[in-house]
Amino acid sequence: MSDFKLSPEVVKQVEAICEKHGNKPGELINILHECQNNYGYLPEPMQRVIAAKLGIPATQVYGVVTFYSFFTMTPKGRHPISVCLGTACYVRGSEKILEEIKRVIGIDVGETTPDGKFSLDCLRCVGACGLAPVMMIGKKVYGRMEPQNVRKILEEIQDD
Amino acid sequence: MEKINLKIDNHEVSVPKGTMILEAAASIGINIPTLCHLNLRGTCVQNRPASCRLCVVEVQGRRNLAPACETKCMPDMIVSTNSMRVIKARKTIAELILSDHPNDCLTCPKCGECELQALITRLNITEMPFKGGELSQRKKELTPSIVRNMDKCIYCRRCETMCNDVQTVGALGAVRRGFNTTIAPSFDKMLKDTNCTSCGQCVAVCPTGALTEHDNTDQLMDDLRNPDKIVIAQPAPAVRAALGEEFGMPAGTLVTGKLATALRELGFDYVFDTDFAADLTIMEEGYEILDRLKRHLAGDESVRLPIMTSCCPGWVNFFEHEFPDLLDYPSTARSPQAMFGAIAKSYWAEKMGIPREKLVVVSIMPCLAKKYEVTREDLKHCGLPDVDYSISTRELARILKRANIGFAGLPDSDFDKPLGESTGAGVIFGTTGGVLEAALRTVYEAYTGKTLPKIEFTEVRGLEGIREATIDLNGFPLKVCVAHTLGNARKIMNKLRSGELDYHVVEVMACPGGCIGGGGQPYHHGHVEVLQARQKALYSEDEHKPIRKSHENPDIQKLYEEYLGAPLSERSEELLHTHYIDKSIKMTW
């Protein structure tokens, strides 16, 4: 699934998160939230550590991770792109923006570019409906998007 | 107990408080259709997610239809199971289930045994008004034991319940959501790459053709018709108590004699019996018990107790995966299936002058893990397996039907000698508690030097998940325990790991009821009575056997005289014992 191997330090940290939640299976979702918050995503070995710590099958952890769209098993890009598909943005053509982004960086929703620069996700409403259609790159909001602007915006994004 | 009175379809009914509408209706002969529901009463096998909604009924005064399986009876409730509203809703629910089903019933391996198919017929559904989306994330897989075709899955979650709650293996679970939901191993791996024990209980309860057995019947047909091969059969004890069900006989009909005749009619060159090897297992395992006991009593602290039985390949897989630190507790004795293969391809083949490569040993087993077991490297000799392949009780029924053999009308016959001679002790291997009882009969007499005053050890019989007893061996209290289902085995193993276990001998079987409830048996369709009847049949066969102790089997005695020497001799160790491997999933950091 993933070439990623957890370092012993990360294993210790993940185990500490589980312990903080009393190693309770009922705390699984909170534990997953905290792990994803810290590490950006939930790779297979991390889910196995959690399963072993809580004494539940890895299938159960994987079931929860795949059920909720918030959880991801793919590392996010350095510049995560989110396109709003909320009602206001949608009726003003955000789907076309999404298609153009997909075309320009060559990945699908939920994926990350091979160089790790961009990842692509959708979300529902960032509370800026007046600027629809809206996309976000990192924490910056781009409003009144048009497909022909997409390439230029993406090309201007530079790694620090 | 407090009783509740209610009305179902205009019939007064009185049931204990807490009874569900489904059971209350059944008690007065009203048979509400179900699909996801499974309840082997008196065992831990229960699947009650109320997810299929086919059992909906109308409760007067309630806005929504209620699932009968999980709605408790209330005083003065008025229930209708067949109002127009119910009939219509039930039909729509079934049509929706069909909307993304492949509907290739004619060529489905489950055809005729499929609970969905039976339901569609019963609900008089003749058209499919809904067409669901195409599904891409569901997988097909063929392991040595199990075939997964998740296109046929209806999300009843029975397999998940068996794998997680009953067996505590956790190899299968629901992943993703909505239309993309599928029942799969973690990280969408293949079952063969997981801790799946091949016990086959997921297959035993699957209502549709999503989970079935790996079919070896074509291979068997080919070999039986091949003049260059000598094909020999070994049917397991539990097969004779269940095969008749496939031919319309009531559960618990013993068909031992017909089974031998049928195998001969099929074209097997020799028809032997795994029961013979069960007796042999008792000799090896029994003497291993004695050896460990004597050393323990002499103060040898390196002795591992309790000794645990090792005939069940699902259980062997389980402890190899989950308890690699305790691999020196189980007996090293191979299973009867494996012992039979080893003896057939050495002692018997040499005696008959048949070259090993010409001989095909086929087992007929109530079990799907046995299909995996024959592929184990430790059960091969010079790269060739001791048992070539294993077919299930269901597969044998199918092949008999294909070969036009009218099973019900067959006369009885005996198994061939010498590998077909068996005792009552061998027969009861097929039920939970049987291996332990058979071992006790031999261990008692070998330890005390006395004849057993009473052959039966009824204290270890039954269907309770974990049973314990203390047997008096000339003043020495031998503490024994029987566990069936891997969930119960886990309880025992956890106690062993933490040092709280106080037994000398423990028997474990992976399936509910032991082999009688195996993953390769005719489908019980949720009726625990079927398992009870099969268990009773095996004890009855034992009772009517002229010899009921393994060590008194004359052909076993001869085998030791002519070939093996004694139990645990060098040759016995080589042919009849094995070793276990650590299969736990290794983390990669």
XYZ file of C-alpha atoms in Angstrom:
749
model
C 0.000 0.000 0.000
C 2.646 2.452 0.978
C 6.432 2.459 1.028
C 6.272 4.708 4.025
C 7.786 3.184 7.098
C 7.136 4.632 10.493
C 10.132 5.682 12.473
C 10.315 4.319 16.014
C 9.745 7.862 17.294
C 6.486 8.187 15.391
C 5.387 4.768 16.669
C 6.036 5.999 20.211
C 4.117 9.197 19.579
C 1.143 7.338 18.086
C 1.149 4.946 21.017
C 1.219 7.908 23.377
C -1.835 9.380 21.630
C -3.663 6.058 22.097
C -2.672 5.942 25.741
C -3.838 9.495 26.272
C -7.265 8.287 25.130
C -7.117 5.337 27.522
C -6.512 2.833 24.689
C -10.294 2.688 24.364
C -11.751 1.353 21.097
C -14.546 3.913 21.533
C -11.955 6.687 21.171
C -10.831 5.453 17.755
C -12.168 8.438 15.808
C -10.593 10.955 18.179
C -7.282 9.109 17.982
C -7.419 9.091 14.190
C -8.190 12.825 14.174
C -5.233 13.563 16.363
C -2.875 11.373 14.358
C -3.949 12.873 11.055
C -3.627 16.342 12.542
C -0.050 15.607 13.597
C 1.187 13.667 10.597
C -1.060 14.793 7.754
C -2.355 11.351 6.885
C -2.926 7.838 8.205
C -0.616 5.318 6.535
C -1.122 1.573 6.914
C 1.563 1.007 9.558
C 0.112 3.810 11.664
C -3.326 2.180 11.531
C -1.744 -1.113 12.540
C -0.079 0.507 15.560
C -3.428 1.980 16.598
C -5.247 -1.352 16.087
C -2.666 -3.228 18.157
C -2.766 -0.619 20.890
C -6.583 -0.632 21.123
C -6.783 -4.417 20.764
C -9.090 -4.306 17.736
C -8.631 -5.802 14.251
C -6.859 -3.580 11.715
C -9.915 -4.124 9.497
C -11.975 -2.108 11.943
C -9.563 0.822 11.892
C -9.339 0.674 8.113
C -13.139 0.502 7.923
C -13.458 3.773 9.856
C -10.654 5.481 7.913
C -12.288 4.608 4.572
C -15.801 5.454 5.788
C -15.141 9.096 6.664
C -13.990 11.223 3.765
C -12.079 13.462 6.168
C -9.525 10.751 6.825
C -6.886 10.121 4.216
C -4.246 7.512 3.616
C -2.421 9.632 1.053
C 0.071 12.208 2.255
C -1.127 15.733 1.446
C 0.913 17.866 -0.938
C 2.994 20.794 0.312
C 0.261 22.977 -1.173
C -3.088 21.256 -0.656
C -5.729 22.497 -3.099
C -9.382 22.385 -2.085
C -12.169 23.246 -4.466
C -15.513 24.198 -2.993
C -18.426 22.218 -4.385
C -20.968 23.811 -2.079
C -24.249 24.950 -3.621
C -23.262 28.540 -4.397
C -19.880 27.624 -5.886
C -21.332 24.687 -7.741
C -24.011 26.704 -9.534
C -21.345 29.232 -10.493
C -19.242 26.582 -12.188
C -16.769 25.268 -9.619
C -16.890 21.872 -11.283
C -15.246 23.386 -14.355
C -12.518 24.822 -12.106
C -11.999 21.371 -10.648
C -11.755 19.789 -14.102
C -9.193 22.384 -15.160
C -7.052 21.780 -12.049
C -7.168 18.052 -12.678
C -6.065 18.666 -16.265
C -3.240 21.018 -15.336
C -1.631 18.979 -12.541
C -2.698 15.567 -13.835
C -4.175 14.067 -10.659
C -7.640 13.112 -9.472
C -9.477 14.159 -6.338
C -7.855 12.567 -3.273
C -4.489 12.231 -4.972
C -1.111 13.915 -4.624
C 1.277 14.837 -7.445
C 4.331 12.549 -7.670
C 6.645 15.423 -6.659
C 4.528 15.987 -3.537
C 3.857 19.603 -4.447
C 0.065 19.550 -4.832
C -2.791 17.452 -3.537
C -6.391 17.867 -4.604
C -9.561 17.673 -2.526
C -13.099 18.964 -2.584
C -14.956 20.568 0.248
C -18.374 21.940 0.975
C -18.490 25.697 1.628
C -15.733 27.788 3.169
C -18.153 30.565 4.083
C -17.166 32.839 1.222
C -20.169 32.293 -1.022
C -20.044 35.926 -2.136
C -16.774 35.106 -3.886
C -18.081 31.941 -5.578
C -16.633 29.920 -7.153
C -13.937 29.524 -4.537
C -10.827 27.394 -4.190
C -8.191 27.260 -1.496
C -4.499 26.542 -1.737
C -3.124 25.976 1.719
C -4.856 28.612 3.810
C -5.218 31.176 1.043
C -8.657 31.641 -0.543
C -8.988 32.344 -4.274
C -12.386 33.828 -5.201
C -14.305 34.452 -8.440
C -12.276 31.747 -10.140
C -12.376 31.199 -13.863
C -10.942 28.146 -15.613
C -8.521 30.205 -17.701
C -6.855 31.561 -14.510
C -6.115 28.183 -13.012
C -2.823 27.475 -14.793
C -1.386 30.880 -13.973
C -2.259 30.644 -10.271
C -0.781 27.177 -9.954
C 2.388 28.147 -11.788
C 2.929 31.028 -9.405
C 2.929 28.745 -6.372
C 6.511 28.242 -5.282
C 7.958 26.087 -2.545
C 9.457 28.164 0.241
C -40.856 -14.961 33.994
C -43.076 -12.036 33.120
C -45.299 -12.750 30.137
C -46.484 -10.354 27.482
C -49.711 -10.782 25.544
C -50.040 -9.439 22.032
C -51.781 -10.103 18.759
C -49.962 -11.102 15.598
C -52.029 -11.473 12.415
C -55.164 -11.738 14.611
C -53.712 -14.576 16.701
C -53.314 -14.114 20.444
C -49.803 -14.918 21.585
C -48.141 -14.885 24.973
C -44.352 -14.647 25.172
C -41.718 -13.919 27.825
C -40.771 -10.260 28.222
C -37.928 -9.300 25.918
C -38.992 -11.616 23.070
C -38.666 -10.114 19.602
C -41.663 -10.058 17.251
C -39.816 -12.447 14.914
C -39.553 -15.140 17.605
C -43.054 -14.516 18.925
C -44.469 -14.982 15.425
C -42.384 -18.144 14.894
C -43.801 -19.594 18.115
C -47.276 -19.642 16.559
C -46.095 -20.837 13.160
C -45.859 -17.466 11.427
C -42.642 -17.517 9.476
C -41.547 -13.932 8.744
C -38.909 -13.792 5.979
C -35.380 -12.793 7.036
C -32.083 -12.420 5.245
C -29.397 -10.819 7.416
C -30.660 -12.330 10.663
C -28.776 -15.342 12.026
C -29.184 -16.856 15.449
C -27.762 -20.251 16.393
C -29.537 -20.365 19.721
C -27.452 -21.587 22.636
C -24.190 -20.712 20.897
C -22.382 -17.429 20.480
C -23.303 -17.273 16.787
C -25.633 -14.317 16.400
C -25.873 -11.736 13.652
C -28.549 -9.165 14.393
C -27.773 -5.950 12.561
C -31.406 -5.470 11.417
C -29.910 -4.159 8.202
C -31.779 -5.943 5.403
C -35.242 -4.794 6.586
C -36.963 -7.717 4.871
C -38.642 -8.727 8.117
C -40.583 -5.469 8.432
C -44.032 -5.684 10.036
C -46.751 -3.169 10.753
C -47.308 -2.314 14.394
C -50.592 -0.553 15.084
C -50.009 3.005 16.289
C -46.426 3.127 15.029
C -45.642 5.454 12.141
C -42.904 3.396 10.504
C -42.742 -0.265 9.703
C -40.674 -2.124 12.302
C -38.025 -4.813 11.770
C -39.471 -7.906 13.454
C -36.014 -9.276 14.269
C -35.088 -6.438 16.611
C -38.436 -5.060 17.792
C -39.421 -6.261 21.231
C -42.973 -7.390 21.920
C -44.933 -4.965 24.065
C -48.154 -5.580 26.000
C -51.272 -5.445 23.806
C -49.271 -4.804 20.657
C -51.195 -5.434 17.445
C -48.886 -6.647 14.720
C -49.547 -7.433 11.100
C -46.945 -9.386 9.170
C -48.916 -9.519 5.932
C -50.862 -6.275 5.475
C -50.808 -4.726 2.003
C -48.403 -2.050 3.219
C -46.004 -4.692 4.535
C -46.232 -6.867 1.429
C -45.497 -3.889 -0.827
C -42.621 -2.591 1.298
C -41.049 -6.013 1.540
C -41.233 -6.437 -2.207
C -39.600 -3.064 -2.861
C -36.821 -3.819 -0.383
C -36.091 -7.105 -2.142
C -36.168 -5.410 -5.545
C -33.660 -2.831 -4.302
C -31.355 -5.594 -3.072
C -31.537 -7.123 -6.537
C -30.759 -3.808 -8.241
C -26.999 -4.279 -8.029
C -26.921 -8.066 -7.844
C -25.367 -9.894 -10.803
C -28.421 -12.181 -11.143
C -26.387 -14.935 -12.780
C -28.181 -17.529 -10.676
C -28.082 -20.321 -13.247
C -24.314 -20.586 -13.104
C -23.814 -19.430 -9.521
C -22.179 -22.005 -7.214
C -24.793 -21.165 -4.587
C -27.754 -21.848 -6.888
C -30.370 -23.846 -5.001
C -28.845 -23.038 -1.605
C -28.994 -19.245 -1.921
C -31.171 -17.574 0.691
C -31.671 -14.521 -1.522
C -32.838 -16.703 -4.394
C -35.278 -18.535 -2.109
C -36.614 -15.231 -0.868
C -37.133 -13.789 -4.326
C -39.147 -16.882 -5.252
C -41.128 -16.649 -2.032
C -41.944 -12.973 -2.537
C -43.093 -13.695 -6.080
C -40.715 -11.201 -7.670
C -40.698 -11.750 -11.404
C -39.287 -8.475 -12.642
C -36.404 -6.211 -11.768
C -37.651 -2.632 -11.870
C -34.472 -1.006 -10.479
C -31.020 -0.881 -11.993
C -28.197 0.101 -9.660
C -24.792 1.560 -10.420
C -21.831 -0.413 -11.697
C -19.468 -1.408 -8.962
C -15.747 -1.269 -9.389
C -14.163 -1.612 -5.964
C -15.359 -5.098 -5.151
C -12.899 -7.891 -5.481
C -12.770 -11.459 -6.586
C -10.285 -13.812 -5.037
C -9.479 -17.497 -4.951
C -7.566 -18.874 -1.965
C -6.862 -22.608 -1.517
C -9.993 -22.684 0.666
C -12.310 -19.803 -0.097
C -13.674 -18.027 -3.166
C -14.713 -14.413 -2.723
C -16.967 -12.813 -5.305
C -18.082 -9.621 -3.659
C -20.380 -8.648 -6.544
C -22.856 -11.039 -4.932
C -22.573 -9.501 -1.471
C -25.781 -8.112 0.013
C -24.135 -6.558 3.119
C -25.865 -8.768 5.631
C -22.622 -8.652 7.661
C -22.920 -12.276 8.695
C -19.356 -13.021 7.566
C -18.088 -9.959 9.389
C -19.856 -11.096 12.562
C -18.387 -14.590 12.288
C -14.886 -13.329 11.559
C -14.835 -10.538 14.159
C -17.230 -11.425 16.969
C -17.324 -15.228 16.920
C -13.821 -16.077 15.706
C -12.130 -12.797 16.803
C -9.877 -13.083 13.768
C -10.912 -9.800 12.175
C -9.772 -10.672 8.665
C -12.980 -9.321 7.081
C -14.784 -6.073 7.688
C -16.814 -3.391 5.946
C -14.753 -0.737 4.201
C -15.724 2.522 2.479
C -19.315 3.729 2.380
C -22.436 3.964 0.285
C -22.290 2.271 -3.079
C -18.566 1.706 -2.699
C -18.945 -0.336 0.467
C -17.443 -3.773 0.319
C -16.571 -6.450 2.824
C -12.824 -6.854 2.594
C -9.657 -7.482 4.561
C -7.858 -4.465 5.992
C -6.085 -2.241 3.454
C -7.920 -4.099 0.689
C -5.369 -6.878 0.830
C -6.136 -10.349 -0.397
C -7.376 -12.800 2.238
C -4.300 -14.951 1.670
C -2.120 -12.041 2.838
C -3.992 -11.607 6.101
C -4.423 -13.513 9.344
C -7.414 -15.401 7.848
C -7.402 -18.903 9.353
C -9.356 -20.436 6.446
C -11.908 -21.716 8.997
C -14.635 -21.118 6.429
C -17.254 -19.861 8.876
C -17.807 -16.859 6.613
C -18.755 -19.320 3.874
C -20.939 -21.340 6.263
C -23.181 -18.339 6.929
C -23.068 -16.349 3.664
C -26.646 -16.247 2.381
C -25.580 -15.736 -1.245
C -22.756 -16.805 -3.529
C -20.392 -14.046 -2.369
C -18.358 -16.495 -0.292
C -18.072 -20.100 -1.394
C -15.539 -22.914 -1.238
C -12.694 -23.516 -3.645
C -14.134 -26.286 -5.815
C -11.907 -29.328 -6.449
C -14.561 -31.581 -7.968
C -13.370 -31.290 -11.585
C -9.879 -32.277 -10.503
C -11.307 -35.296 -8.674
C -13.410 -36.341 -11.689
C -10.284 -36.210 -13.876
C -8.231 -38.290 -11.475
C -10.965 -40.883 -10.972
C -11.173 -41.401 -14.736
C -7.386 -41.559 -15.165
C -6.304 -45.221 -15.551
C -2.724 -44.400 -14.539
C -3.712 -43.245 -11.081
C -4.702 -45.092 -7.954
C -7.160 -42.837 -6.162
C -7.985 -43.482 -2.526
C -10.582 -41.816 -0.310
C -10.589 -40.813 3.343
C -13.870 -39.284 4.578
C -13.785 -37.466 7.917
C -16.019 -38.466 10.853
C -18.392 -35.477 10.600
C -19.183 -36.160 6.932
C -21.242 -39.281 7.704
C -23.519 -37.329 10.034
C -24.332 -34.610 7.490
C -24.029 -35.850 3.890
C -27.560 -37.315 3.951
C -29.006 -33.801 4.297
C -27.882 -33.075 0.737
C -30.128 -35.929 -0.416
C -33.259 -34.954 1.479
C -32.636 -36.970 4.611
C -33.304 -35.387 8.004
C -30.353 -33.826 9.843
C -28.588 -36.401 11.976
C -29.159 -39.343 9.613
C -26.060 -41.540 9.743
C -25.001 -42.562 6.246
C -21.685 -44.300 6.996
C -22.473 -47.441 4.979
C -23.952 -45.549 2.036
C -20.955 -43.226 2.060
C -18.554 -46.136 1.591
C -20.694 -47.561 -1.234
C -21.054 -44.173 -2.918
C -17.294 -43.547 -2.925
C -16.764 -46.974 -4.503
C -19.471 -46.250 -7.108
C -17.711 -42.994 -7.946
C -14.629 -44.980 -8.892
C -12.273 -44.675 -5.933
C -9.857 -47.611 -6.044
C -9.789 -47.932 -2.269
C -12.251 -46.497 0.182
C -10.648 -45.944 3.547
C -11.646 -43.847 6.525
C -10.139 -40.819 8.271
C -11.514 -42.378 11.487
C -8.629 -44.845 11.273
C -6.218 -41.911 11.337
C -8.226 -40.368 14.177
C -7.432 -43.470 16.222
C -3.814 -43.079 15.210
C -3.904 -39.427 16.299
C -5.145 -40.526 19.714
C -2.224 -42.926 20.035
C 0.325 -40.224 19.254
C -1.394 -37.362 21.025
C -2.453 -39.588 23.935
C 1.103 -40.729 24.532
C 2.325 -37.166 24.199
C -0.152 -36.204 26.937
C 1.119 -39.071 29.094
C 4.721 -38.133 28.432
C 4.218 -34.503 29.380
C 2.159 -35.463 32.448
C 4.736 -37.920 33.733
C 7.559 -35.460 33.234
C 5.514 -32.746 34.907
C 4.799 -34.978 37.896
C 8.484 -35.874 38.079
C 9.209 -32.196 38.549
C 10.471 -31.344 35.052
C 9.792 -27.623 34.804
C 10.453 -27.386 31.085
C 7.209 -29.273 30.370
C 4.544 -27.164 28.731
C 1.052 -27.636 30.114
C -1.697 -27.616 29.157
C -1.118 -29.632 26.057
C -3.556 -28.524 23.388
C -5.069 -30.561 20.575
C -3.810 -29.865 17.073
C -6.205 -31.635 14.680
C -8.037 -28.496 13.605
C -6.176 -26.541 10.901
C -8.238 -23.386 11.528
C -7.079 -23.455 15.133
C -3.471 -24.224 14.133
C -3.537 -21.224 11.798
C -5.036 -19.116 14.555
C -2.330 -19.802 17.126
C 0.413 -19.517 14.516
C -0.881 -16.041 13.642
C -1.954 -14.751 17.018
C 0.049 -16.597 19.661
C 3.515 -17.208 18.190
C 4.982 -17.022 21.694
C 3.013 -20.128 22.735
C 3.818 -22.483 19.856
C 5.287 -25.141 22.146
C 2.020 -25.760 23.999
C -0.052 -27.505 21.292
C 0.589 -31.170 20.658
C 2.974 -31.797 17.768
C 0.677 -34.553 16.462
C -0.515 -33.914 12.918
C -4.216 -33.894 12.146
C -5.962 -37.159 11.216
C -6.188 -36.001 7.593
C -2.419 -35.476 7.482
C -1.598 -38.683 9.373
C -3.738 -40.639 6.963
C -1.877 -39.215 3.975
C 1.523 -39.906 5.515
C 0.658 -43.528 6.355
C -1.116 -44.180 3.032
C 1.856 -42.934 1.044
C 4.434 -44.811 3.137
C 3.266 -47.916 5.026
C 0.356 -48.791 2.783
C 1.904 -47.821 -0.558
C 5.051 -49.818 0.267
C 2.930 -52.774 1.315
C 0.937 -52.618 -1.922
C 3.928 -51.806 -4.126
C 2.321 -48.618 -5.438
C 4.769 -45.835 -6.371
C 4.112 -42.636 -4.466
C 3.605 -40.520 -7.589
C 0.873 -42.850 -8.871
C -1.146 -42.558 -5.682
C -3.743 -39.826 -5.262
C -5.025 -39.359 -1.710
C -8.280 -37.419 -1.551
C -9.915 -36.404 1.683
C -13.604 -35.626 2.105
C -13.813 -33.100 4.883
C -16.462 -31.000 6.648
C -13.891 -28.271 6.514
C -12.419 -25.636 4.209
C -9.231 -25.129 6.228
C -8.318 -28.721 5.316
C -7.933 -27.517 1.730
C -5.325 -25.109 3.000
C -3.763 -27.714 5.293
C -2.833 -30.047 2.431
C -0.719 -27.241 0.935
C 1.411 -26.859 4.073
C 5.096 -27.439 3.414
C 5.550 -29.440 6.630
C 2.974 -31.960 5.344
C 4.821 -32.708 2.124
C 7.331 -35.415 1.425
C 9.995 -34.673 -1.198
C 7.848 -31.814 -2.482
C 4.770 -34.009 -2.958
C 1.817 -33.511 -0.625
C 0.748 -36.419 1.591
C -2.873 -35.589 0.845
C -3.296 -34.410 -2.734
C -6.432 -32.399 -2.194
C -9.485 -32.146 -0.046
C -13.122 -31.813 -1.027
C -15.914 -30.713 1.271
C -19.047 -32.622 2.219
C -20.985 -30.305 -0.114
C -18.606 -30.988 -2.998
C -18.977 -34.731 -2.506
C -22.771 -34.353 -2.731
C -22.394 -32.352 -5.942
C -20.093 -34.871 -7.552
C -22.379 -37.774 -6.592
C -25.302 -35.995 -8.250
C -23.197 -35.373 -11.342
C -22.224 -39.039 -11.490
C -25.900 -40.109 -11.402
C -25.514 -41.954 -8.127
C -28.843 -42.366 -6.330
C -27.399 -41.923 -2.884
C -30.561 -42.487 -0.849
C -31.125 -45.930 -2.366
C -27.578 -47.227 -2.008
C -26.918 -50.336 0.085
C -24.509 -50.125 3.016
C -20.969 -51.427 2.777
C -17.812 -51.384 4.889
C -14.648 -49.389 4.409
C -11.630 -51.215 2.997
C -8.960 -52.561 5.292
C -6.534 -51.843 6.818
C -6.875 -48.038 6.719
C -10.656 -48.213 7.079
C -10.871 -49.919 10.461
C -11.895 -47.564 13.218
C -13.298 -47.329 16.728
C -16.002 -45.255 18.378
C -13.259 -42.970 19.681
C -12.349 -42.052 16.104
C -15.962 -41.320 15.190
C -16.536 -38.706 17.882
C -13.636 -36.583 16.578
C -16.321 -34.891 14.519
C -17.888 -33.037 17.433
C -16.622 -30.562 19.980
C -15.381 -32.529 22.991
C -14.862 -35.673 20.944
C -11.099 -35.553 20.553
C -10.647 -34.946 24.252
C -13.030 -37.785 25.174
C -11.282 -40.151 22.762
C -7.909 -39.190 24.224
C -9.174 -39.630 27.785
C -10.315 -43.190 27.021
C -6.764 -44.094 25.997
C -4.875 -41.925 28.488
C -6.927 -43.232 31.414
C -6.198 -46.867 30.636
C -2.541 -46.295 29.782
C -1.957 -44.196 32.911
C -3.867 -46.274 35.445
C -3.419 -49.708 33.875
C -7.107 -50.284 34.623
C -10.099 -50.779 32.349
C -12.403 -47.768 32.215
C -15.439 -48.368 34.436
C -17.544 -46.184 32.125
C -16.464 -45.436 28.570
C -18.330 -42.144 28.140
C -16.988 -38.906 29.561
C -20.306 -37.084 29.381
C -18.912 -34.160 31.382
C -17.000 -32.919 28.319
C -19.985 -33.238 25.941
C -22.415 -30.517 24.879
C -22.449 -27.304 22.895
C -21.413 -24.847 25.585
C -18.578 -22.615 24.343
C -16.083 -23.528 27.063
C -16.543 -26.640 29.189
C -14.270 -27.894 31.926
C -14.016 -31.070 33.963
C -11.715 -32.860 36.365
C -11.001 -36.513 35.659
C -9.773 -38.810 38.399
C -6.680 -40.690 37.195
C -5.904 -43.023 40.107
C -6.146 -40.130 42.513
C -4.498 -37.605 40.223
C -6.997 -34.885 39.286
C -6.568 -34.322 35.548
C -8.036 -30.934 34.683
C -9.371 -30.736 31.161
C -11.115 -28.114 29.077
C -12.970 -27.996 25.761
C -13.376 -24.831 23.714
C -15.008 -24.328 20.355
C -14.979 -21.251 18.125
C -11.774 -19.253 17.954
C -13.222 -16.511 20.148
C -13.394 -19.016 22.998
C -9.929 -20.277 22.059
C -8.646 -16.713 22.370
C -10.056 -16.465 25.906
C -8.144 -19.622 26.843
C -4.945 -18.459 25.138
C -5.059 -15.025 26.772
C -5.306 -16.719 30.154
C -2.420 -18.999 29.240
C -0.338 -15.994 28.250
C -1.044 -14.244 31.542
C -0.364 -17.395 33.546
C -3.905 -17.856 34.849
C -4.688 -21.118 33.070
C -4.904 -24.202 35.236
C -5.563 -27.177 32.945
C -3.572 -30.179 31.813
C -5.315 -30.855 28.499
C -7.302 -28.476 26.310
C -9.225 -29.326 23.162
C -9.899 -26.576 20.650
C -12.039 -26.659 17.516
C -12.421 -23.567 15.367
C -16.011 -24.078 14.244
C -19.170 -23.875 16.340
C -19.965 -27.421 17.423
C -16.641 -28.693 16.098
C -16.384 -30.335 12.668
C -20.139 -31.014 12.536
C -20.512 -27.242 12.089
C -17.545 -26.950 9.729
C -17.321 -24.550 6.814
C -17.626 -27.408 4.305
C -20.779 -28.993 5.695
C -24.263 -28.768 4.180
C -25.560 -25.292 5.054
C -27.339 -25.158 8.422
C -29.162 -21.950 7.384
C -29.166 -20.781 10.980
C -30.801 -23.858 12.534
C -28.879 -24.944 15.621
C -31.023 -28.108 15.688
C -29.069 -29.301 12.661
C -25.814 -29.193 14.623
C -27.424 -30.877 17.621
C -28.764 -33.694 15.443
C -25.370 -34.265 13.815
C -23.702 -34.359 17.222
C -26.227 -36.877 18.504
C -25.670 -39.021 15.422
C -21.921 -39.235 16.030
C -22.380 -40.246 19.676
C -24.878 -42.847 18.559
C -22.434 -44.281 16.004
C -19.812 -44.444 18.765
C -22.221 -46.236 21.073
C -22.896 -48.925 18.492
C -19.273 -49.588 17.569
C -17.942 -52.925 18.847
C -14.601 -51.275 19.725
C -14.670 -47.825 21.301
C -11.092 -47.157 22.357
C -8.406 -46.168 19.856
C -5.673 -48.332 21.380
C -7.872 -51.408 20.847
C -8.127 -50.863 17.069
C -6.509 -54.080 15.718
C -5.220 -52.428 12.543
C -3.656 -49.619 14.554
C -1.949 -52.200 16.740
C -0.730 -53.959 13.597
C 0.544 -50.689 12.120
C 2.684 -50.154 15.218
C 3.913 -53.762 15.203
C 4.779 -53.833 11.526
C 5.960 -50.329 10.849
C 5.990 -47.596 13.454
C 7.246 -49.467 16.496
C 5.597 -47.426 19.225
C 3.886 -44.063 19.667
C 6.444 -41.229 19.609
C 9.069 -43.557 18.080
C 11.536 -42.036 15.659
C 9.488 -43.114 12.651
C 6.251 -41.891 14.240
C 7.844 -38.536 14.931
C 8.961 -38.280 11.327
C 5.649 -39.288 9.749
C 3.024 -38.235 12.253
C 4.305 -35.124 13.982
C 4.970 -31.610 12.819
C 6.183 -28.218 13.933
C 4.536 -24.806 13.944
C 5.652 -21.537 12.489
C 5.312 -17.938 13.585
C 2.903 -16.347 11.085
C 2.197 -13.140 12.964
C 2.111 -10.037 10.808
C 5.430 -8.294 11.217
C 5.333 -4.541 11.442
C 7.809 -2.905 9.124
C 9.276 -0.045 11.085
